[in-house]
Short mmCIF file of C-alpha atoms and ligand atoms in Angstrom, two decimals:
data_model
loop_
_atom_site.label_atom_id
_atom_site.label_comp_id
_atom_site.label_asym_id
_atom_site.label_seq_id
_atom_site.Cartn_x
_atom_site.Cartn_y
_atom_site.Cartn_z
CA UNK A 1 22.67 49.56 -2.94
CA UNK A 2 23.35 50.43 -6.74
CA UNK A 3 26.73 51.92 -5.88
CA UNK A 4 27.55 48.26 -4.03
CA UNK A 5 26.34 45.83 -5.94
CA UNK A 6 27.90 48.28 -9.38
CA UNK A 7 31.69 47.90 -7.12
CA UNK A 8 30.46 44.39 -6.72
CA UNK A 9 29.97 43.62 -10.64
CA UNK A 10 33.57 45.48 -11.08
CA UNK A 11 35.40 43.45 -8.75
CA UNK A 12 33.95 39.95 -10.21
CA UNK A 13 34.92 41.37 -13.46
CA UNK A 14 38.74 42.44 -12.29
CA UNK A 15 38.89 38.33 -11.08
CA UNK A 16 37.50 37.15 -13.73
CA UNK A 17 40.38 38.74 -15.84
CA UNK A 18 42.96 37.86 -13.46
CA UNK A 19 42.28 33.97 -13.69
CA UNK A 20 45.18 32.66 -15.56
CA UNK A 21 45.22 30.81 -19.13
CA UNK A 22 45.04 27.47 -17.82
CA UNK A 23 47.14 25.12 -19.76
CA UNK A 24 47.34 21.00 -19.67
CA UNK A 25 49.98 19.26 -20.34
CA UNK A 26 48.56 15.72 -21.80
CA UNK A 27 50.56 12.82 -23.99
CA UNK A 28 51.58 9.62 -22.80
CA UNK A 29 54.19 8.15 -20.54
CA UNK A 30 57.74 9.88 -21.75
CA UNK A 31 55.91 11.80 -24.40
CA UNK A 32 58.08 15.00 -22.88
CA UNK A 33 55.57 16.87 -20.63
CA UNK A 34 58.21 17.51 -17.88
CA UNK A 35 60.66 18.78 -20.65
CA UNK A 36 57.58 21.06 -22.21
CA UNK A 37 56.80 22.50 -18.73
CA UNK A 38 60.54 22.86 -17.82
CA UNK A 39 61.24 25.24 -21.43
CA UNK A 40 58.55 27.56 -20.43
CA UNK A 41 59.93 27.89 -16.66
CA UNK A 42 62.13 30.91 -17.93
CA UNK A 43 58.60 33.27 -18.81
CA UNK A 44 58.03 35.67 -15.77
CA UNK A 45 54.34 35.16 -17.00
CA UNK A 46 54.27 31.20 -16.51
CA UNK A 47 53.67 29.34 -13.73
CA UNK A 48 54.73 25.42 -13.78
CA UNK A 49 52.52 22.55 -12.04
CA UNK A 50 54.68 19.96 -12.29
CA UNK A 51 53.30 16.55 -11.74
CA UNK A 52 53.15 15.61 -8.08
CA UNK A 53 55.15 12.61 -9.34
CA UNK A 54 57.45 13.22 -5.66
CA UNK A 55 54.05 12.52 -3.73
CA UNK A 56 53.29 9.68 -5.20
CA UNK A 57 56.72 7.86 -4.82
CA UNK A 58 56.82 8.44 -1.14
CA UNK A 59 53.56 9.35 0.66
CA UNK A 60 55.04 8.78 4.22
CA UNK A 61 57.46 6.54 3.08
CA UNK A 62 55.71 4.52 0.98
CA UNK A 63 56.33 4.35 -3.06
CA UNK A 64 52.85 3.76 -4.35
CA UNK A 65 53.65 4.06 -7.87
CA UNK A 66 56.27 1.15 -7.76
CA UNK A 67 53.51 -0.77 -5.18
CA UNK A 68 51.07 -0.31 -8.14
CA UNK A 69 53.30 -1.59 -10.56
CA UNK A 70 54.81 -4.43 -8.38
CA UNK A 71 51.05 -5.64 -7.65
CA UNK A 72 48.06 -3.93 -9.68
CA UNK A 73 45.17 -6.24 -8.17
CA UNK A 74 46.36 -4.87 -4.76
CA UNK A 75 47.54 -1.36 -5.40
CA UNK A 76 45.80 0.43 -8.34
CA UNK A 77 42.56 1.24 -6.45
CA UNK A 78 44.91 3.67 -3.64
CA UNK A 79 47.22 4.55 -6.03
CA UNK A 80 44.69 6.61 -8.19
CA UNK A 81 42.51 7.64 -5.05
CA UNK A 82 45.29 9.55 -4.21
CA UNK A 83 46.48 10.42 -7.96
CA UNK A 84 43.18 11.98 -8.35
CA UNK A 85 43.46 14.13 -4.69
CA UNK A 86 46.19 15.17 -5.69
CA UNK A 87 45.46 16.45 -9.64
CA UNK A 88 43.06 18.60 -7.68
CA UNK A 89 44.85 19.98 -5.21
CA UNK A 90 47.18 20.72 -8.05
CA UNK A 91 44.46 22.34 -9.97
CA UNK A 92 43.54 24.44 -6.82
CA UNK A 93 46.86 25.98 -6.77
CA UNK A 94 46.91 29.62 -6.61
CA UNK A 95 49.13 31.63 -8.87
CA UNK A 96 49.47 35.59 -10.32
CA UNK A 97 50.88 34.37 -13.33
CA UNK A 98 48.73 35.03 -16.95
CA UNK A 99 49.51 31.79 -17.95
CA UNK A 100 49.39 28.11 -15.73
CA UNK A 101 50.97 25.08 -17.47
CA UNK A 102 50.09 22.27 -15.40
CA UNK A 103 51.50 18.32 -16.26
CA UNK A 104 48.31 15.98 -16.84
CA UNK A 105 45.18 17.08 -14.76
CA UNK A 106 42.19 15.24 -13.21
CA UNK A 107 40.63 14.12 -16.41
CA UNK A 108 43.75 12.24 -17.35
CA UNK A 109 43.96 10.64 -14.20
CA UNK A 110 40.38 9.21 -14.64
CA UNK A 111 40.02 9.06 -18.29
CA UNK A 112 42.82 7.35 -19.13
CA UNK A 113 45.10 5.53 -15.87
CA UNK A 114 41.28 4.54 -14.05
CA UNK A 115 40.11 3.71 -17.15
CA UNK A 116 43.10 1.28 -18.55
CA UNK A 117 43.30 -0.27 -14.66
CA UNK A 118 39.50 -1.03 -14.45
CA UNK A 119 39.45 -2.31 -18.09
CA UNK A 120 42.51 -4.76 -17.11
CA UNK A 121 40.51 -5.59 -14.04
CA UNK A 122 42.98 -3.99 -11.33
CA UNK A 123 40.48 -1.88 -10.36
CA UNK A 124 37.18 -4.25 -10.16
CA UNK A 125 33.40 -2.67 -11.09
CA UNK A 126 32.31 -1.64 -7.12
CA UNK A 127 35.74 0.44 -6.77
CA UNK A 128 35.48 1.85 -10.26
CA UNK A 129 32.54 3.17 -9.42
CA UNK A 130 33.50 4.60 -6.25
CA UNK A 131 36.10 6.50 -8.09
CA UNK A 132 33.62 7.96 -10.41
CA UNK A 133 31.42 9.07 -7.68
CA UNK A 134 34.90 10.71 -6.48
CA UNK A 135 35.74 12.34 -9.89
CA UNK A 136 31.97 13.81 -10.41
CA UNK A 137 31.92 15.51 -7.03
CA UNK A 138 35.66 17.07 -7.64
CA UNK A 139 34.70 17.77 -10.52
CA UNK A 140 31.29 19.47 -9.80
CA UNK A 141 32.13 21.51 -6.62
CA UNK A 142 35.29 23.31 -8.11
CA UNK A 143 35.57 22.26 -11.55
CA UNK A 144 39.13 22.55 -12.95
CA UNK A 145 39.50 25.54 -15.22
CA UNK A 146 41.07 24.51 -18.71
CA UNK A 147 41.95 26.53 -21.46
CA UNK A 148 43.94 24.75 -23.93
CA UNK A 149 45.35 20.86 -23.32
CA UNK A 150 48.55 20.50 -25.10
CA UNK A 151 48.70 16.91 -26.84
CA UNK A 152 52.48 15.74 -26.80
CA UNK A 153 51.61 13.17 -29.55
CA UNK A 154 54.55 9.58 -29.94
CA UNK A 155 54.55 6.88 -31.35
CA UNK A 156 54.70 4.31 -28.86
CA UNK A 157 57.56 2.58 -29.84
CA UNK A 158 59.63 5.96 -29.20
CA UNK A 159 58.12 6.63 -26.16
CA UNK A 160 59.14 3.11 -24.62
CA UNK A 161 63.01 3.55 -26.02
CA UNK A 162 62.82 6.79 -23.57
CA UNK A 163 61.18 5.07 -20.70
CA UNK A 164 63.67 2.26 -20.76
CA UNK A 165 66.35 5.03 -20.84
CA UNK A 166 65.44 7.22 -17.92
CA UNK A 167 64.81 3.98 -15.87
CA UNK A 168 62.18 5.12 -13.48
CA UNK A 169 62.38 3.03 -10.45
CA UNK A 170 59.32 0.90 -10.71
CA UNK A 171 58.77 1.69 -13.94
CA UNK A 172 60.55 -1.64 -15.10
CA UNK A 173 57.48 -3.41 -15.54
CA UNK A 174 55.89 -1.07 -18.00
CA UNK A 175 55.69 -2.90 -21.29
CA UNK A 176 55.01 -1.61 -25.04
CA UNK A 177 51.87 -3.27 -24.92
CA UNK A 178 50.53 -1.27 -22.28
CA UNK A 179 52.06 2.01 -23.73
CA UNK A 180 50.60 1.30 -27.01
CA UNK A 181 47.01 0.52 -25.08
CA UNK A 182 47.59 4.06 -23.11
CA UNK A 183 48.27 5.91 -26.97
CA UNK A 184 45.11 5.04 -28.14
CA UNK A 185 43.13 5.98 -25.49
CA UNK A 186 44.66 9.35 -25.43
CA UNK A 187 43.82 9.16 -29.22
CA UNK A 188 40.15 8.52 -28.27
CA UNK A 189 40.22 10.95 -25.73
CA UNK A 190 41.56 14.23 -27.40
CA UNK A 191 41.64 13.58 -30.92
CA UNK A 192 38.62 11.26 -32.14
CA UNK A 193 36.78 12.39 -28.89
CA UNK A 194 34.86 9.01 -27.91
CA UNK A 195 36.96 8.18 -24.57
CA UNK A 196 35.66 10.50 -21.46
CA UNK A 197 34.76 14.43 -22.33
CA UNK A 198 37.74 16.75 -23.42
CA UNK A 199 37.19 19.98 -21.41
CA UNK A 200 39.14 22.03 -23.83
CA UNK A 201 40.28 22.36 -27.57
CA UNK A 202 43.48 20.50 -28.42
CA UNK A 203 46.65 21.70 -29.44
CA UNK A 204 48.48 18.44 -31.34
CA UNK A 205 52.16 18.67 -30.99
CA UNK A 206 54.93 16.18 -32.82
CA UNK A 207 56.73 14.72 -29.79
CA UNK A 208 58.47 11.74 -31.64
CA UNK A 209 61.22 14.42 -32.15
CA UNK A 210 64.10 14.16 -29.78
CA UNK A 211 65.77 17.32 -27.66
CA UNK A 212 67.63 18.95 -30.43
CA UNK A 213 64.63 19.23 -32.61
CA UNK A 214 61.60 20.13 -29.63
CA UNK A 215 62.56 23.39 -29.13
CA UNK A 216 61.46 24.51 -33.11
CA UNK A 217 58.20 22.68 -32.43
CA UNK A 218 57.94 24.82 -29.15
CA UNK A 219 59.06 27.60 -31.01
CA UNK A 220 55.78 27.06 -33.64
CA UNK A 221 52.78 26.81 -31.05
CA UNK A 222 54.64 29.54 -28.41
CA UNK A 223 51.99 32.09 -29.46
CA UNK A 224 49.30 29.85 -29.16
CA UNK A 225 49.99 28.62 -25.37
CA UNK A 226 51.08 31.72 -23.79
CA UNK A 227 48.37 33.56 -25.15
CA UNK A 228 50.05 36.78 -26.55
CA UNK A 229 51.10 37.67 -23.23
CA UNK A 230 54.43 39.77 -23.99
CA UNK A 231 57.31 37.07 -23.07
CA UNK A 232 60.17 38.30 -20.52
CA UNK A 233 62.69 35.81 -20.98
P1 TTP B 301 53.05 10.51 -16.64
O1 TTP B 301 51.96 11.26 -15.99
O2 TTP B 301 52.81 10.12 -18.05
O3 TTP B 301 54.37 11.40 -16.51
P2 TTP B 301 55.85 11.21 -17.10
O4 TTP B 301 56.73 12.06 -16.25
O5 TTP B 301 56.17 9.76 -17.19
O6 TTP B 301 55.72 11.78 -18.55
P3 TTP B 301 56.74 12.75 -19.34
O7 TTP B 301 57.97 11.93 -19.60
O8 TTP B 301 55.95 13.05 -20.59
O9 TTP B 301 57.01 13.92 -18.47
O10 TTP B 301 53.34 9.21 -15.78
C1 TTP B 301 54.03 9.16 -14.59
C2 TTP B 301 53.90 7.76 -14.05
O11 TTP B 301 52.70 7.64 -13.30
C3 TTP B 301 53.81 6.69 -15.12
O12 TTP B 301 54.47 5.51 -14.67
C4 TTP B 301 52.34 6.43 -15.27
C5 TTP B 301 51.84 6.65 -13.87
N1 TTP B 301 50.46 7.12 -13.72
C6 TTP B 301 49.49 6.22 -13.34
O13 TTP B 301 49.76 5.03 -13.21
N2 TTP B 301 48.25 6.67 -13.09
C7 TTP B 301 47.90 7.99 -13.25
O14 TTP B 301 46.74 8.35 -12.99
C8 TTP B 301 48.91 8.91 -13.67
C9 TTP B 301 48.55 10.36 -13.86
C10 TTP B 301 50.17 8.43 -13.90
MG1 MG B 302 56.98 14.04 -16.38
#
């Protein structure tokens, strides 16, 4: 009985060291998450959750992100049911690796995109609160393991050149306004902390820079999000 429940004790301990550093990728719309998780692809010790942006533009044929933009009385309230499934199925993802980046998580999903929709009144009061109800039980039964959130901090006006640039199909709509409403709530959120609850401390990076000049502010905070683990590049 001793001897079992002492091998017992040691396995717990062995998984509680192999759970990875779970990392979030957080910032606003073209802040440069994808281009953050995609320069620490090359560590052996990383895994990448990219954002399940390829779900959401055709779930069975359907692009619900452009739907949501095209008509966000009738579309928001589905959209984000499913953006929040599928944050925690991303969270839920298994991996070996000492470190997990992952881009945006559950609590962005319903901190900041709910919370925007149902203030605009695209998502009215009764399904608001049906998406709480949602986000508390994910949230309760296997609550998503966060280590550090990286803040990819813009100003919006540089973050809207970019969006215009890339020219996301359905993005077209997206205006500075709204990016500029979407900045300060992930300004409430992480850094004055009275939007939501941050589940993690915050690592603030400059993301105003453009591609040439990222990689030294990578370069600066590498330590910090991989953890020490000894980098095989
Ligand atoms: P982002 O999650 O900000 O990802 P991105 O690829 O645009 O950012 P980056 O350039 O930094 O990599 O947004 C993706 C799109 O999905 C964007 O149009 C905003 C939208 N969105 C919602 O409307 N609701 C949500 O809950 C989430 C997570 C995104
Ligand atoms: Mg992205």
């Amino acid at each position: 009985m001793n001897t079992a429940h002492n091998i017992l004790k040691a396995c717990i301990r062995k998984m509680a060291q192999r759970r990875p550093f779970n990392v979030i990728v957080e910032g606003n719309i073209g802040s440069g998450k994808t281009t953050l998780l995609e320069h620490f692809k090359k560590y052996e010790d990383v895994s990448v959750q990219a954002e399940p942006l390829e779900q959401w533009t055709n779930f069975n044929g359907h692009n619900l992100l452009a739907l949501m933009y095209k008509d966000a009385q009738k579309w928001s309230f589905s959209f984000e049911s499913y953006v929040l499934l599928t944050m925690m199925q991303q969270h839920q993802h298994p991996t070996n690796r000492a470190v997990r980046l992952m881009e945006r998580s559950l609590f962005s999903a319903k901190y900041i995109f709910v919370e925007k929709m149902h203030r605009d009144g695209n998502i009215p009061d009764a399904s608001a609160a049906v998406l709480d109800e949602m986000f508390k039980f994910l949230n309760e039964q296997k609550p998503p393991q966060v280590d550090l959130i990286v803040y990819l901090r813009a100003t919006p006006e540089v973050v809207h050149e970019r969006m215009v640039k890339r020219n996301r199909d359905g993005e077209n709509t997206v205006s500075l306004n709204y990016l500029q409403d979407l900045h300060e709530m992930h300004e409430d959120w992480l850094v004055r902390k009275t939007l939501g609850h941050c589940p993690a401390p915050v690592l603030v990076m400059n993301a105003d820079l453009d591609k040439a000049q990222i990689a030294n502010e990578y370069k600066k905070y590498e330590g910090d999000i991989l953890k020490g683990i000894r980098l095989q590049a």
